[in-house]
PDB file of C-alpha atoms in Angstrom:
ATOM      1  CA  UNK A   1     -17.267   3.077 -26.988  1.00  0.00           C
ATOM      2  CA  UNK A   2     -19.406   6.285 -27.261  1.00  0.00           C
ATOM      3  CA  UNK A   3     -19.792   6.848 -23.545  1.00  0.00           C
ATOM      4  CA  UNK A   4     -16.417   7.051 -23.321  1.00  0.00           C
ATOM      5  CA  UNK A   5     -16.043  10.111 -26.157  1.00  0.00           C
ATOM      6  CA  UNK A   6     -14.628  13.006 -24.744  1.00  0.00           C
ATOM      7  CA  UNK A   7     -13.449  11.600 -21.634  1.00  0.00           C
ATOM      8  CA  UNK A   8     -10.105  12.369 -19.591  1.00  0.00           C
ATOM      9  CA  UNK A   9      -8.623   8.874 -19.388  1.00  0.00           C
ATOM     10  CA  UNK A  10      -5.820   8.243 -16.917  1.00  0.00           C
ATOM     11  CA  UNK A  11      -3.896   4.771 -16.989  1.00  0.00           C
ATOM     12  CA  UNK A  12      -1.462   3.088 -14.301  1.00  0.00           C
ATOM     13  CA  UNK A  13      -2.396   2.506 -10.965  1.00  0.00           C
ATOM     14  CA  UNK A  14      -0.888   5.748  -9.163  1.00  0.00           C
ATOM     15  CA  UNK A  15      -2.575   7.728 -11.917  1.00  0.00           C
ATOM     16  CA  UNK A  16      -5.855   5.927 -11.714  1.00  0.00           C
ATOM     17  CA  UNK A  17      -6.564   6.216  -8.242  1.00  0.00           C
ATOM     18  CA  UNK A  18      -5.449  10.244  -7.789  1.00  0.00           C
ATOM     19  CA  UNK A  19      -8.509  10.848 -10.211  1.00  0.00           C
ATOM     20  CA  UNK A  20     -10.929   8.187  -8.721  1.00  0.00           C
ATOM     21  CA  UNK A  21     -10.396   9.869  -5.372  1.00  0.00           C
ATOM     22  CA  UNK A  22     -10.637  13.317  -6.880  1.00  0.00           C
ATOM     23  CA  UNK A  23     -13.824  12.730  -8.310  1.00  0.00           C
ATOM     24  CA  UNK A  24     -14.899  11.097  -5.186  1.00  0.00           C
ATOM     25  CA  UNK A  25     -13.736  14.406  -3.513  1.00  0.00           C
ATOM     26  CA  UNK A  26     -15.635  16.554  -6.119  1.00  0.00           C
ATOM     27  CA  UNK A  27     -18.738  15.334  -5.962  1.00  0.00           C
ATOM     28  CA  UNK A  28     -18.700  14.556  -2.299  1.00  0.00           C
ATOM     29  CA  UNK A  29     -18.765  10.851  -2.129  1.00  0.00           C
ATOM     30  CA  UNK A  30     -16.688   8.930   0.768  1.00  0.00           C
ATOM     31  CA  UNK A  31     -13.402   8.801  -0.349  1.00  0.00           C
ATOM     32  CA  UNK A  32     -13.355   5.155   1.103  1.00  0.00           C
ATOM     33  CA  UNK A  33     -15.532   4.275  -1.577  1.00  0.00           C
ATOM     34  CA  UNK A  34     -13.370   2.595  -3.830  1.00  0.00           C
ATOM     35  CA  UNK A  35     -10.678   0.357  -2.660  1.00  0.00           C
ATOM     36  CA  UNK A  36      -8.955  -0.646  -5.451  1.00  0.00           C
ATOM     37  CA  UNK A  37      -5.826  -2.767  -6.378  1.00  0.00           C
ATOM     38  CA  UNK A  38      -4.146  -3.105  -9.421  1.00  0.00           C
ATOM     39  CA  UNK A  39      -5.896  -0.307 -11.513  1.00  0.00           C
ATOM     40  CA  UNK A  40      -5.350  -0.240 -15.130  1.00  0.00           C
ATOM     41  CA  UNK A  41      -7.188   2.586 -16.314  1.00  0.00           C
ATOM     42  CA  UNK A  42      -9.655   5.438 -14.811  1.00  0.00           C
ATOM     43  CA  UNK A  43     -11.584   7.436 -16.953  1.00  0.00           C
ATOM     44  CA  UNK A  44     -14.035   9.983 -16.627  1.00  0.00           C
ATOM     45  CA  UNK A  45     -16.597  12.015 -19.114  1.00  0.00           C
ATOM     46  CA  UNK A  46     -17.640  15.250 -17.554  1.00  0.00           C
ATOM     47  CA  UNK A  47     -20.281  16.199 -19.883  1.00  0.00           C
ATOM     48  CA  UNK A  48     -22.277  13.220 -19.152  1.00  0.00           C
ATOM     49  CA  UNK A  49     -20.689  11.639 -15.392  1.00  0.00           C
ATOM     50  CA  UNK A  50     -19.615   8.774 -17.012  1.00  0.00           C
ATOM     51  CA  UNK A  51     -16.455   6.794 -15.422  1.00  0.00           C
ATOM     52  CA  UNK A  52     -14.643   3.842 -16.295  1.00  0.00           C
ATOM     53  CA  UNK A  53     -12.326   2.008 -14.045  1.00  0.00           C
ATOM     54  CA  UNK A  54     -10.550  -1.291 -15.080  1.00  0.00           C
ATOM     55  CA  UNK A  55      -8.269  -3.267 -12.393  1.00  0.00           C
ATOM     56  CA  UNK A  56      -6.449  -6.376 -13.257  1.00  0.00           C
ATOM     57  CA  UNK A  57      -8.740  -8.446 -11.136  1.00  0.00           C
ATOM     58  CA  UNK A  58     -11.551  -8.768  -9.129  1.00  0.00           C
ATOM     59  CA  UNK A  59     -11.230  -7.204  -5.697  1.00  0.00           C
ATOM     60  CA  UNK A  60     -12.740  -8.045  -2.204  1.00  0.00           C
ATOM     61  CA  UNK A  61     -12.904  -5.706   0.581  1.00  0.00           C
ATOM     62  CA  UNK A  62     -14.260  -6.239   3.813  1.00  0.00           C
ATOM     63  CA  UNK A  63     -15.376  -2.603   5.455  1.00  0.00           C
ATOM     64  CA  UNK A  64     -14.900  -3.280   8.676  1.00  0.00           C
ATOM     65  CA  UNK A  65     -17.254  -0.560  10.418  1.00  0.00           C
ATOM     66  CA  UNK A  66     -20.150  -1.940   9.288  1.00  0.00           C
ATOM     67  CA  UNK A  67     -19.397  -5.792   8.345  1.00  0.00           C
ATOM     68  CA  UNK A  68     -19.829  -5.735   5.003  1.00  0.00           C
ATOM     69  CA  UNK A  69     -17.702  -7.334   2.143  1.00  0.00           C
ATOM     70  CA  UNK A  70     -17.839  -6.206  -1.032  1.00  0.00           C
ATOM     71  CA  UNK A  71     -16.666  -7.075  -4.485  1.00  0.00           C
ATOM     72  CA  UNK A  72     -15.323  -5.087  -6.789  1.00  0.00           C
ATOM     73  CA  UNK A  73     -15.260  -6.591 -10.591  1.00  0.00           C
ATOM     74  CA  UNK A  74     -12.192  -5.437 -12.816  1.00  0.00           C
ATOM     75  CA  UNK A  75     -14.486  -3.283 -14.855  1.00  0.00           C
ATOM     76  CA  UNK A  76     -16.782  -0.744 -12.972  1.00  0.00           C
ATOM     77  CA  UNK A  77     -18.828   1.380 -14.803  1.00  0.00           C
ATOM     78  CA  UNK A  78     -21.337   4.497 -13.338  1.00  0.00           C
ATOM     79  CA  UNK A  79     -22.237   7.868 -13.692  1.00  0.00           C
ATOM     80  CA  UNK A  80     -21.329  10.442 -10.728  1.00  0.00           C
ATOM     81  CA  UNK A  81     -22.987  13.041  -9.614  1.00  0.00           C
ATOM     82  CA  UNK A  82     -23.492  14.893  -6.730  1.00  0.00           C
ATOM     83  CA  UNK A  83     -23.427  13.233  -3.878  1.00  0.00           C
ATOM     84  CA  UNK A  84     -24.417  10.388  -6.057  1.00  0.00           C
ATOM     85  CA  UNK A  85     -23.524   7.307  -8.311  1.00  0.00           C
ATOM     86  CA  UNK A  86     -25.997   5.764 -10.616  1.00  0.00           C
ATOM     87  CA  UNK A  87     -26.468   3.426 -12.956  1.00  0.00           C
ATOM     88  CA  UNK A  88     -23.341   1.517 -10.756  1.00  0.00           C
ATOM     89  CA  UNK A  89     -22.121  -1.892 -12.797  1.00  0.00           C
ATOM     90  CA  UNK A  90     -19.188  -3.915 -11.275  1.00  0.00           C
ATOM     91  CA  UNK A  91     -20.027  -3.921  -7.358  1.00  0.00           C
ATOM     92  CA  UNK A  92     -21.425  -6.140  -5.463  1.00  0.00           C
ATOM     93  CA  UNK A  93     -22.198  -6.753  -1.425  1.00  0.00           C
ATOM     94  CA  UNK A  94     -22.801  -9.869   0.352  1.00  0.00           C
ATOM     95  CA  UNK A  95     -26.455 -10.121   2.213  1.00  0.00           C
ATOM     96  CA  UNK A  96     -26.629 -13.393   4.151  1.00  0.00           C
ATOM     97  CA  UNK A  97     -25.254 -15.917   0.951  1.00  0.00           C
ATOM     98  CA  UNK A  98     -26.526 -13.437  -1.781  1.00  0.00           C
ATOM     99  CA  UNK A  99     -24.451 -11.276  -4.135  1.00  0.00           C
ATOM    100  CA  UNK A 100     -27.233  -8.513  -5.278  1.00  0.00           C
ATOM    101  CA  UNK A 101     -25.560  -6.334  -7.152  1.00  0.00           C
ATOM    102  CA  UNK A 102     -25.311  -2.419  -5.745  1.00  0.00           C
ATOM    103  CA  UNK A 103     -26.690  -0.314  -8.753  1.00  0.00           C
ATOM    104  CA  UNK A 104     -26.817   3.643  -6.684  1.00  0.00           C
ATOM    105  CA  UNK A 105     -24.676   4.625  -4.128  1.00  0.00           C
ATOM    106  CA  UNK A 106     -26.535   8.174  -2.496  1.00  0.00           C
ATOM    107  CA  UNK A 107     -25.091  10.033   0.331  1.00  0.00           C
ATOM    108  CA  UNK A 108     -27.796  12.304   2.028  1.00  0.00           C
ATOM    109  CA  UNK A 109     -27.387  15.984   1.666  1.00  0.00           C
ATOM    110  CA  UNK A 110     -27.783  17.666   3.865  1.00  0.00           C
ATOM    111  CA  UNK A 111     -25.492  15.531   5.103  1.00  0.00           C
ATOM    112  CA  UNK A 112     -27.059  13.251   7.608  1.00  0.00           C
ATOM    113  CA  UNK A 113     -23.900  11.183   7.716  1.00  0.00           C
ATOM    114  CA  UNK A 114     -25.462   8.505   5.879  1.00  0.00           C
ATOM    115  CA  UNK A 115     -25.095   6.674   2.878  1.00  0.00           C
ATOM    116  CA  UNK A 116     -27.655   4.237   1.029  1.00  0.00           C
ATOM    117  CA  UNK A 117     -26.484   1.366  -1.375  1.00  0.00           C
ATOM    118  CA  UNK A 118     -29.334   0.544  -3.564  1.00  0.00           C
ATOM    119  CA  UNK A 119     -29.588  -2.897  -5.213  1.00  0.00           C
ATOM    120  CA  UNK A 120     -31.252  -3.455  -8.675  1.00  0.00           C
ATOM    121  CA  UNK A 121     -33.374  -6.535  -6.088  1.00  0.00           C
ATOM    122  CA  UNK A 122     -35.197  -2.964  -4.608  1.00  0.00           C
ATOM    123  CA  UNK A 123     -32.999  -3.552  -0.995  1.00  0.00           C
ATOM    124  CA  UNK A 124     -31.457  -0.945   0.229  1.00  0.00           C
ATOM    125  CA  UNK A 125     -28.740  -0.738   2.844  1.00  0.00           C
ATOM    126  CA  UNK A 126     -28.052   2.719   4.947  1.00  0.00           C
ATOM    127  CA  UNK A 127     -24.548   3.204   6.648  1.00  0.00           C
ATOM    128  CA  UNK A 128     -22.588   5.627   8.595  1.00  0.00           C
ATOM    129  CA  UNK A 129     -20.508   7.944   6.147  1.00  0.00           C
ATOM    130  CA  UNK A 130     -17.466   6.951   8.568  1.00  0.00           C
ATOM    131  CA  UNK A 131     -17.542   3.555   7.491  1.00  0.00           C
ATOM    132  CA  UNK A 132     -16.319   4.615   4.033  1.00  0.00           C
ATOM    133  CA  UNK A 133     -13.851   7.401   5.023  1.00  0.00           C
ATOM    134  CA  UNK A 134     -10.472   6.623   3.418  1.00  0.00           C
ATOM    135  CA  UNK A 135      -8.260   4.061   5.279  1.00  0.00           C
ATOM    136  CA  UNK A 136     -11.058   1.967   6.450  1.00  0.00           C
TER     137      UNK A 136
END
């Protein structure tokens, strides 16, 4: 694939997830953000933001903060910036018995201590950073 040209590609499951978090860490994104199982491959194209991930299956996580479970596919695809992901494929949270998929992930800066999940249905949801802190 041509997004993925140039990129730094890191494979295994220990690998994977030490650059998922770094670039989490980077661009100053909750490092809670992600919590994967069974990762295959990470990858990551700085010229254009681009990252790959690919886990063996689909994962469910319930962040417990805020009461929300979300759904992870085994391919997720966006491009990071700061404070920022766009263009998010592969994640999903449950509203009432809907699945809308989340398509931006934006943490305020300055940092208010909030983060928004946009949905490609226009809603978007607003939760404490905390709730996404690693761990939770």
């Amino acid at each position: 694939m041509a997004e993925k040209e140039g990129g730094i590609v890191k494979k295994g499951h220990e690998e994977g997830m030490k650059l998922a978090v770094s670039l989490l860490e980077e661009f100053g994104l909750p490092l809670g953000l992600l919590p994967l199982a069974d990762v295959i491959e990470v990858g990551f194209v700085r010229s254009t933001g681009y990252m790959w991930i690919v886990q063996n299956k689909k994962v469910e996580h319930n962040f417990k903060m805020v009461g929300k479970l979300v759904s992870y596919s085994d391919e997720i695809t966006g491009y990071v910036e700061k404070k920022r992901i766009k263009k998010l494929k592969g994640v999903k949270a449950k509203e009432l018995m809907l699945w809308p998929p989340v398509s931006d992930i934006i943490v305020d800066d300055p940092a208010t201590r909030k983060v928004h999940f946009k949905s490609l249905a226009g809603i978007t949801k607003t939760f404490p950073v905390e709730a996404f802190a690693a761990g939770q």
